[in-house]
Short mmCIF file of C-alpha atoms in Angstrom, two decimals:
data_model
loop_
_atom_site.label_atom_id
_atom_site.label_comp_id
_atom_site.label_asym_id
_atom_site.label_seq_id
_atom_site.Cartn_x
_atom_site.Cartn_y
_atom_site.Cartn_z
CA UNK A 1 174.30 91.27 151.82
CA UNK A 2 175.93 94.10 152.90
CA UNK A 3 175.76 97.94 150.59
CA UNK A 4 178.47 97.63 148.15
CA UNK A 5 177.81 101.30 147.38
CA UNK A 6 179.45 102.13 150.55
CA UNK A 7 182.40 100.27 149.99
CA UNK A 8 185.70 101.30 150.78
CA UNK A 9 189.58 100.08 151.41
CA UNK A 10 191.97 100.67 154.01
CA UNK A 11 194.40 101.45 153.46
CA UNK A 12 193.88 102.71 150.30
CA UNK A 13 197.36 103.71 149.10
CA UNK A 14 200.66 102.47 150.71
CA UNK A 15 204.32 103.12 150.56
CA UNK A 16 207.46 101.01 150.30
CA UNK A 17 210.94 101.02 149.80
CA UNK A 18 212.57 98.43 147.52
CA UNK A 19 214.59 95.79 149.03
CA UNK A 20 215.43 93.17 145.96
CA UNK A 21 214.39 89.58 146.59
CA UNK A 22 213.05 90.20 149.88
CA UNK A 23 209.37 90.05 150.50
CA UNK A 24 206.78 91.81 152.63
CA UNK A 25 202.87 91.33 153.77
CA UNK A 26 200.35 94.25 153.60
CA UNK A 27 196.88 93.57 155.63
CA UNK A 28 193.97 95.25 154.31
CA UNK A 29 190.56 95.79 155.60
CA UNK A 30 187.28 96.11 153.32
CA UNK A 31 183.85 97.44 154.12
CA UNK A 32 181.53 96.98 152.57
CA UNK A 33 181.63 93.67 150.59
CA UNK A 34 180.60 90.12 151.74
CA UNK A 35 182.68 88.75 148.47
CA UNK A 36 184.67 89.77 146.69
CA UNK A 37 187.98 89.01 144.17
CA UNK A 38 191.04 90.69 143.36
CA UNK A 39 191.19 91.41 140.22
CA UNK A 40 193.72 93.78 137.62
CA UNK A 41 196.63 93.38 139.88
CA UNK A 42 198.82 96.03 138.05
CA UNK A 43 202.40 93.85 138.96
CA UNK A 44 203.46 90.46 138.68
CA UNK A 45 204.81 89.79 141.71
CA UNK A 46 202.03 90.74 144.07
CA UNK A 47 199.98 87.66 145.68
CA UNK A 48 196.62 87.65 146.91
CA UNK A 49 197.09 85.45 150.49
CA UNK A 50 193.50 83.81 149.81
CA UNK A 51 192.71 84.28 153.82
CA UNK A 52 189.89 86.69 154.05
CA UNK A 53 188.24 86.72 157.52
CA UNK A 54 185.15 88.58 158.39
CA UNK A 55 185.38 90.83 161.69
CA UNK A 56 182.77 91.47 164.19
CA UNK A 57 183.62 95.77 163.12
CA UNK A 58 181.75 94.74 159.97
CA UNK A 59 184.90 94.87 157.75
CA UNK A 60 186.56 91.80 155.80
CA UNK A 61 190.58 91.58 156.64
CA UNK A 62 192.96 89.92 154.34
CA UNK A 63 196.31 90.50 152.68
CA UNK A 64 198.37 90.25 149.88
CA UNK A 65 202.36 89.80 149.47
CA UNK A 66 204.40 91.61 147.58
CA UNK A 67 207.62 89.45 146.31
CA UNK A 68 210.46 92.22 145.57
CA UNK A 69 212.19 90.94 141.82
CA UNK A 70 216.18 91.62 141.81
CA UNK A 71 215.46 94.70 140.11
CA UNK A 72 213.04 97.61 139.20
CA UNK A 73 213.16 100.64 137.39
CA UNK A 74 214.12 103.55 139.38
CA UNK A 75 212.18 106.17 140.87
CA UNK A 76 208.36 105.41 141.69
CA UNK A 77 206.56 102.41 140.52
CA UNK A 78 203.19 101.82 140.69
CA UNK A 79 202.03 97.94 141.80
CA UNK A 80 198.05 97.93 143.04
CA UNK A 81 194.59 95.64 142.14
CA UNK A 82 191.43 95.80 142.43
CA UNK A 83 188.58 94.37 144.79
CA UNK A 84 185.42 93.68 142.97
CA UNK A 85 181.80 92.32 144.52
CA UNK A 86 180.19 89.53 143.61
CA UNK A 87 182.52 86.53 143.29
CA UNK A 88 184.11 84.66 146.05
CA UNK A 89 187.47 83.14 144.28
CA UNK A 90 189.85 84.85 143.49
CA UNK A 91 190.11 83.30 139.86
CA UNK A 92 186.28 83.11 138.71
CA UNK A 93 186.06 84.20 135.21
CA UNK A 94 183.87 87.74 134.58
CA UNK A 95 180.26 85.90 133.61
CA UNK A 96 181.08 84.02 136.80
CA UNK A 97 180.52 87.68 138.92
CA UNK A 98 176.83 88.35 139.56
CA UNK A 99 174.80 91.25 138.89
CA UNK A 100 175.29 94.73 140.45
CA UNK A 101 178.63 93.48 141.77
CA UNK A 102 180.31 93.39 138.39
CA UNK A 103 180.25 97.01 138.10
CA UNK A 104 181.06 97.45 141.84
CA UNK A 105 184.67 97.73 142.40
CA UNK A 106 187.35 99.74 144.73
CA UNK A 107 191.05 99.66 144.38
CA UNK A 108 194.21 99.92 146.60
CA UNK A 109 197.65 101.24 145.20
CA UNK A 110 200.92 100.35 146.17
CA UNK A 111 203.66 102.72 145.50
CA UNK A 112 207.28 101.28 145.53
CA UNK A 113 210.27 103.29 145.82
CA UNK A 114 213.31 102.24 143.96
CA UNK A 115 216.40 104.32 144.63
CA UNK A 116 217.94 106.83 141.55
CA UNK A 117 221.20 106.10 140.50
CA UNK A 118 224.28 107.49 142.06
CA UNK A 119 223.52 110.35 144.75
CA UNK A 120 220.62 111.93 144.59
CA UNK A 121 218.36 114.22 146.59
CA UNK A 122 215.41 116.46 146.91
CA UNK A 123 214.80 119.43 149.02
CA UNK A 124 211.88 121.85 149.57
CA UNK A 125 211.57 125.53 151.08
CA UNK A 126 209.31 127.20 153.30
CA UNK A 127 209.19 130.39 155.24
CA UNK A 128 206.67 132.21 156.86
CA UNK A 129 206.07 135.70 157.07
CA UNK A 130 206.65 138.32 160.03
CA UNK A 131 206.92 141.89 161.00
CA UNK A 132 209.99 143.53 160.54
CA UNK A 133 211.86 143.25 163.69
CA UNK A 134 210.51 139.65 164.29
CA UNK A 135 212.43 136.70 162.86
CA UNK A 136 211.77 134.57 159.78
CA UNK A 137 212.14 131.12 160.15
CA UNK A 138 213.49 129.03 156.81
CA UNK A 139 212.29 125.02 157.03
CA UNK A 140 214.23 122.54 154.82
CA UNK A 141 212.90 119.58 154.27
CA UNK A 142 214.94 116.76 152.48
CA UNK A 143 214.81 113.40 150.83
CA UNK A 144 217.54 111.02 150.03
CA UNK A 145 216.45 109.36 146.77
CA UNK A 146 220.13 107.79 145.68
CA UNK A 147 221.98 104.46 146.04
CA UNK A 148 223.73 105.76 148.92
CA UNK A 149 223.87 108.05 152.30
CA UNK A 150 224.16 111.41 151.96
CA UNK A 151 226.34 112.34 155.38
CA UNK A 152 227.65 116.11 156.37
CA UNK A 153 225.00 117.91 154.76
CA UNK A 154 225.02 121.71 154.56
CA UNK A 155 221.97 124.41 153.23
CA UNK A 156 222.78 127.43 152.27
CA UNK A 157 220.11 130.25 152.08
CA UNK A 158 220.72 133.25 150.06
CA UNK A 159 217.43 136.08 150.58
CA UNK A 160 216.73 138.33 147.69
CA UNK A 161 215.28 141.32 147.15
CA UNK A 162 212.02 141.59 144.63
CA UNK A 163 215.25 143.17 142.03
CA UNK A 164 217.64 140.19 142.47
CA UNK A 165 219.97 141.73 145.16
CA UNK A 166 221.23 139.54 147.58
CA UNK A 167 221.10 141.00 151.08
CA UNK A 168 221.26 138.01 153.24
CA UNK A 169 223.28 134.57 153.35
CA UNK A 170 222.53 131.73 155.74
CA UNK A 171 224.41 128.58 156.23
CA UNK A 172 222.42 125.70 158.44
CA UNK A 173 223.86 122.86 161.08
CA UNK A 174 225.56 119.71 159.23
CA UNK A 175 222.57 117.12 158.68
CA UNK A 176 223.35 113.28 157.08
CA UNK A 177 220.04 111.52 154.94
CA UNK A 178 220.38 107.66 155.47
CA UNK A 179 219.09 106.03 152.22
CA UNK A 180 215.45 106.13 151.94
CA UNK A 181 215.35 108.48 154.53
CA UNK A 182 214.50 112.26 155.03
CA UNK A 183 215.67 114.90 157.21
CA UNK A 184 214.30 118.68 158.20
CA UNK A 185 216.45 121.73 159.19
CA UNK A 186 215.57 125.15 160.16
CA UNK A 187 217.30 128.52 160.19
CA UNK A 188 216.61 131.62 161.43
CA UNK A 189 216.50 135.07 160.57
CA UNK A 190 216.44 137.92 161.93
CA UNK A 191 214.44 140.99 160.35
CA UNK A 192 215.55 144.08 162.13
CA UNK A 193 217.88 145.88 159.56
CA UNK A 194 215.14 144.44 156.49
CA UNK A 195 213.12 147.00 154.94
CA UNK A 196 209.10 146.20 154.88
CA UNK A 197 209.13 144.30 151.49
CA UNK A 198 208.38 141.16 149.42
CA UNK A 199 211.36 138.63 149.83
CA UNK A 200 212.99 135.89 147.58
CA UNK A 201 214.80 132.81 149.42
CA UNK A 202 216.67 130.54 147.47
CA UNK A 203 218.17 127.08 149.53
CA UNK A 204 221.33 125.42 148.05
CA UNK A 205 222.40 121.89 149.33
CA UNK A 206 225.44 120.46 147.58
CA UNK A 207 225.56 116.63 148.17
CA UNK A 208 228.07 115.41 145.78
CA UNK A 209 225.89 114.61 143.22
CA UNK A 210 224.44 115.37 139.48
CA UNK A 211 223.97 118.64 141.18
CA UNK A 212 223.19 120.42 143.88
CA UNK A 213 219.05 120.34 145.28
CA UNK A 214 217.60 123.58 144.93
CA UNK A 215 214.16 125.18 146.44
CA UNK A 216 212.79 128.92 146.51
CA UNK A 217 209.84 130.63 148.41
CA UNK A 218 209.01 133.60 148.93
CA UNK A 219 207.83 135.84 151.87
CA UNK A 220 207.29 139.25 153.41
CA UNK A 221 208.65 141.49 155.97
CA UNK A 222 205.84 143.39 157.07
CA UNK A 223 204.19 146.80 158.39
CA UNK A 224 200.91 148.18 158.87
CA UNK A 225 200.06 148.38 154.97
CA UNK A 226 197.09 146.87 153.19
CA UNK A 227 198.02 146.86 149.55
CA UNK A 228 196.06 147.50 146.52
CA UNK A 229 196.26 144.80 143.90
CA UNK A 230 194.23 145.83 141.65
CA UNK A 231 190.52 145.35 140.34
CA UNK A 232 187.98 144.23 138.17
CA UNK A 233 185.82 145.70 136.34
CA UNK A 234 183.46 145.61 133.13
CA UNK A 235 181.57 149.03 133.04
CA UNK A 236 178.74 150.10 130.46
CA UNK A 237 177.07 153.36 130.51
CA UNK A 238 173.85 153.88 131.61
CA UNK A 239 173.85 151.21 134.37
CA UNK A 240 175.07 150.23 137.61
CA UNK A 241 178.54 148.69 137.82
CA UNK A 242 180.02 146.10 140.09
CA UNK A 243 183.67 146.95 140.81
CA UNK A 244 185.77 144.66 142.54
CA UNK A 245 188.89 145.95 144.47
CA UNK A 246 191.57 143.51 145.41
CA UNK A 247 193.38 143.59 148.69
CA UNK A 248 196.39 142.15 150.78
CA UNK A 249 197.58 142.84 154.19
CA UNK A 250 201.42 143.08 154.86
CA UNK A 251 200.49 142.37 158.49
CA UNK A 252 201.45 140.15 160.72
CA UNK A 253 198.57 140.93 163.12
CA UNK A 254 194.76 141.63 161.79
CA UNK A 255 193.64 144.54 160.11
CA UNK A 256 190.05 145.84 160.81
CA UNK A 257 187.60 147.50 159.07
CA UNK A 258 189.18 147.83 155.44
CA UNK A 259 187.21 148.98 152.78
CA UNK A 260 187.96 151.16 149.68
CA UNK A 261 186.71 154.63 148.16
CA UNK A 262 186.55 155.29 144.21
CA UNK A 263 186.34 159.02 143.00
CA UNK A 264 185.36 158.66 139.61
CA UNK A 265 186.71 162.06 136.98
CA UNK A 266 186.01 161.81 133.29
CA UNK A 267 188.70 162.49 130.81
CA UNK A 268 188.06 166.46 131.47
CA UNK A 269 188.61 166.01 134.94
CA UNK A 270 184.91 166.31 135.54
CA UNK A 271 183.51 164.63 138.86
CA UNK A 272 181.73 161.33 137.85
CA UNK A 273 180.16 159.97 141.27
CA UNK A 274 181.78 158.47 143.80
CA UNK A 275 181.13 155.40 145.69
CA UNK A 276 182.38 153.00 148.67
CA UNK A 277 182.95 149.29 148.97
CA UNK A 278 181.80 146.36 151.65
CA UNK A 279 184.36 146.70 154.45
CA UNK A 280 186.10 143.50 155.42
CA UNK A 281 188.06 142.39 158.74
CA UNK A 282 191.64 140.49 157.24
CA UNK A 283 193.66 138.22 159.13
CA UNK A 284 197.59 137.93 159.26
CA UNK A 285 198.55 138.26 155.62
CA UNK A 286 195.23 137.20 153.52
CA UNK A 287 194.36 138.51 150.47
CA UNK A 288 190.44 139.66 149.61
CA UNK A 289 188.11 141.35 147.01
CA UNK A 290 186.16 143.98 148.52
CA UNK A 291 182.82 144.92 146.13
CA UNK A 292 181.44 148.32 145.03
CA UNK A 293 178.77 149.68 143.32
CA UNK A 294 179.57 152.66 140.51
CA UNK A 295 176.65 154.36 139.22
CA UNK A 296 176.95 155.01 135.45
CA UNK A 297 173.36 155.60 134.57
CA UNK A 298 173.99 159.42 133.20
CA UNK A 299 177.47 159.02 132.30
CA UNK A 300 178.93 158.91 128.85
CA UNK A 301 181.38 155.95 127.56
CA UNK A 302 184.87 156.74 127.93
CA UNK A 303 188.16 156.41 130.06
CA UNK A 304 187.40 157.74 134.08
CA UNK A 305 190.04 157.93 136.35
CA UNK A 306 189.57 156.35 139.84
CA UNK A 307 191.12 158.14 142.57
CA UNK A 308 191.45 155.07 144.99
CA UNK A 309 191.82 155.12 149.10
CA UNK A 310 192.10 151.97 150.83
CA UNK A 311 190.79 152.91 154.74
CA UNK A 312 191.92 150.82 157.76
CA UNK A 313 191.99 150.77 161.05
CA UNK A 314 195.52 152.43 161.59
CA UNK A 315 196.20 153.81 158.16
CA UNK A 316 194.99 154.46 154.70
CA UNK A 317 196.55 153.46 150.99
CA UNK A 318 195.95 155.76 148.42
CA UNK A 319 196.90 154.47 144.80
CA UNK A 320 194.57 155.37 140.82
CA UNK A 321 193.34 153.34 137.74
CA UNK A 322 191.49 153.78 134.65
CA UNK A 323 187.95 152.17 134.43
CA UNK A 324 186.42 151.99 130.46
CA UNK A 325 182.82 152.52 130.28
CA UNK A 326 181.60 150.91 127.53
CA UNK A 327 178.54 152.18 125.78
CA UNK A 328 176.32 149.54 125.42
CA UNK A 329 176.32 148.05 121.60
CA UNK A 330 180.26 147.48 122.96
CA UNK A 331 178.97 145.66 126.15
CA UNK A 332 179.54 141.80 125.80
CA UNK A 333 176.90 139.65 125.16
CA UNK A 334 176.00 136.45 125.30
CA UNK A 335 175.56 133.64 122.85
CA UNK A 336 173.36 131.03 122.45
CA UNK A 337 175.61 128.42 122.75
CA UNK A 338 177.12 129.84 126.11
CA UNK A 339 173.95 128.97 127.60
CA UNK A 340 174.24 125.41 126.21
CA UNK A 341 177.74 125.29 127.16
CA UNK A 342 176.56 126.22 131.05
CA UNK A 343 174.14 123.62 131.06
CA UNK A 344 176.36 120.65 129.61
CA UNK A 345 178.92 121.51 132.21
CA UNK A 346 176.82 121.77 135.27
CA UNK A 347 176.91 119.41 138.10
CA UNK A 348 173.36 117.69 137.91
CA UNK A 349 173.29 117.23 133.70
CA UNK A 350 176.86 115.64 134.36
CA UNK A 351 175.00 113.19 136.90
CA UNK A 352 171.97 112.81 135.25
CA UNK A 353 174.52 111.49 132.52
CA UNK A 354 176.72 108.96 134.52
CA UNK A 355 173.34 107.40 135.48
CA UNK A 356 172.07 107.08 132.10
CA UNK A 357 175.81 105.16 131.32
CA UNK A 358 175.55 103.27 134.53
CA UNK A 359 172.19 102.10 133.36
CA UNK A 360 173.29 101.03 130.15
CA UNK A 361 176.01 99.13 131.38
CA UNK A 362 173.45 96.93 133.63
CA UNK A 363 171.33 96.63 130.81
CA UNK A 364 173.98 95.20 128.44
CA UNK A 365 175.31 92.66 131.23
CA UNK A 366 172.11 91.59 131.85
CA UNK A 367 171.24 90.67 128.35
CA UNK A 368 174.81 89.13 128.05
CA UNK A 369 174.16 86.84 131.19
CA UNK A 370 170.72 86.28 130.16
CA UNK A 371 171.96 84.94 126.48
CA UNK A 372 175.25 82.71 128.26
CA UNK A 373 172.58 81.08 130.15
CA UNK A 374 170.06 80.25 127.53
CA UNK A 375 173.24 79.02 125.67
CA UNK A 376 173.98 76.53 128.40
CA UNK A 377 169.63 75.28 128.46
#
């Protein structure tokens, strides 16, 4: 008998388009399983084709039919069953699965698509960035989900700057969507005359419908510039701080060797230490946390400025914040039930109890098949 443990179904979800009274055959393969049934089939009209043959892969093919009705509710619907180990037909009653098996189970899902009413379609958005002077290049992806095609198709792009000003509009080539079908466009840009900034694009297709589809992204024009985001910190006096300065690159190209320096001033404008973080090499665009160490140990609570400079090959950000040293009655600590709370959410108590259920289960159908047969002596 082959490790039902390792089962699994191919495919394991599918998708069709609704064609009313028409009918269509879906082969499956199983690993896994030397018997099996289908079981919790989650639509009428699906038919399990009762012609399972055993390969020479290791795998079990068979297939099941799915009979369209005349009609369905639109949008997605959700048709699929279950394969469970340990009975042979199709039909055999629950105390008729044995042992392990019963408990042993995959599934398969079928998703049917059932056109919306009228005209109707989706769109998405995406751009990525680029250095100004390079081009930006808009992707629209489509999807006819209506009654009917959608022919002569036009996006419009309008680009946005981060206060709502419109600066740009774009119109793309005439595209058609047959039903059930999709389509993708592109458009580009050009970035010359665009000032190094965070963009808004919104894409506008009017198809005759409800209303038009509409899809945003964002993006950036770049420059040499690594931006300060921000950072994190939760400082008592009297100790050693971690300080976490977070980072993005505007660049389309990678940035070496970033890393920031804090210069620390009380509220008197006293020097308070200073100290540097871990330096980090940042590819096109990422984002990062760099970490620093603050030394508080002789320092009083209070509000410190940070005089902040971000270093990089090529250039150098220079931004401030306010870090709070708490004194340490104010510092947070922690309850006893956080430490219970850590422990009931961790990954091995978790397991520890799913076998515990697992076992329980086997337990009780045991004792239930044990108690059906000494009904039948």
């Amino acid at each position: 008998m082959q490790n039902a443990s390792a089962a699994g179904i191919s495919p394991g979800k599918i998708t069709l388009n609704f064609f009313p009274e028409t009918s269509q055959t879906i082969e499956y393969r199983i690993t896994g399983y030397d018997d099996f049934a289908i079981t919790n089939k989650e639509c009428s009209f699906l038919e399990y084709n009762n012609d399972s043959e055993w390969l020479e892969t290791g795998e079990t093919r068979f297939t099941v039919t799915i009979r369209f009705p005349k009609t369905l509710p639109p949008g997605a619907n959700n048709c699929g069953f279950m394969v469970m180990h340990g009975a042979t037909d199709p039909e055999a009653p629950e105390t008729a699965r044995r042992g392990i098996g019963a408990v042993s189970q995959v599934g398969a899902v079928i998703q049917i698509n059932v056109p919306l009413k009228g005209k109707y379609a989706r769109i998405s958005l995406h751009a990525e960035n680029a250095n100004k002077g390079e081009p930006v290049y808009f992707q629209i992806k489509a999807e006819n989900l209506g009654e009917y095609d959608l022919n002569s198709l036009n996006a419009r792009i309008e680009v946005a700057d981060i206060e709502g000003k419109i600066i740009q509009r774009l119109v793309t080539e005439p595209f058609s969507i047959p039903k059930f079908g999709a389509a993708e466009v592109w458009k580009k840009m050009e970035t010359t005359n665009f000032v190094p900034a965070k963009y808004k694009a919104t894409a506008i297709v009017d198809y005759s419908g409800a209303g038009p589809a509409v899809a945003e992204t964002a993006f950036l024009v770049g420059k040499m510039f690594v931006d300060f985001l921000g950072f994190e910190a939760n400082a008592t006096s009297g100790r050693i701080n971690p300080i976490t300065a977070n980072i993005e690159s505007w660049w389309g190209n990678p940035v070496e060797n970033v890393y920031a320096e804090f210069k620390m001033q009380n509220g008197s404008g006293k020097y308070a230490g200073e100290f540097k973080t871990e330096s980090a090499d940042l590819e096109p665009w990422q984002k990062a946390s760099l970490l620093g160490y603050w030394d508080a140990t002789g320092l009083e609570p209070g509000n410190y400025t940070a005089g902040i400079t971000l270093k990089y090959k090529g250039g150098k950000t220079e931004t401030n914040g306010t870090i709070i040293l708490h004194s340490p009655a104010e510092a947070k600590t922690e309850f006893p039930f956080s430490k219970a709370k850590d422990i009931l959410s961790s990954p091995i108590f978790i397991i520890v109890l799913m076998l515990i259920l697992l076992a329980n289960i086997l337990v009780w159908f045991m004792q239930k098949q044990g108690k059906a047969k000494g009904e039948k002596e």
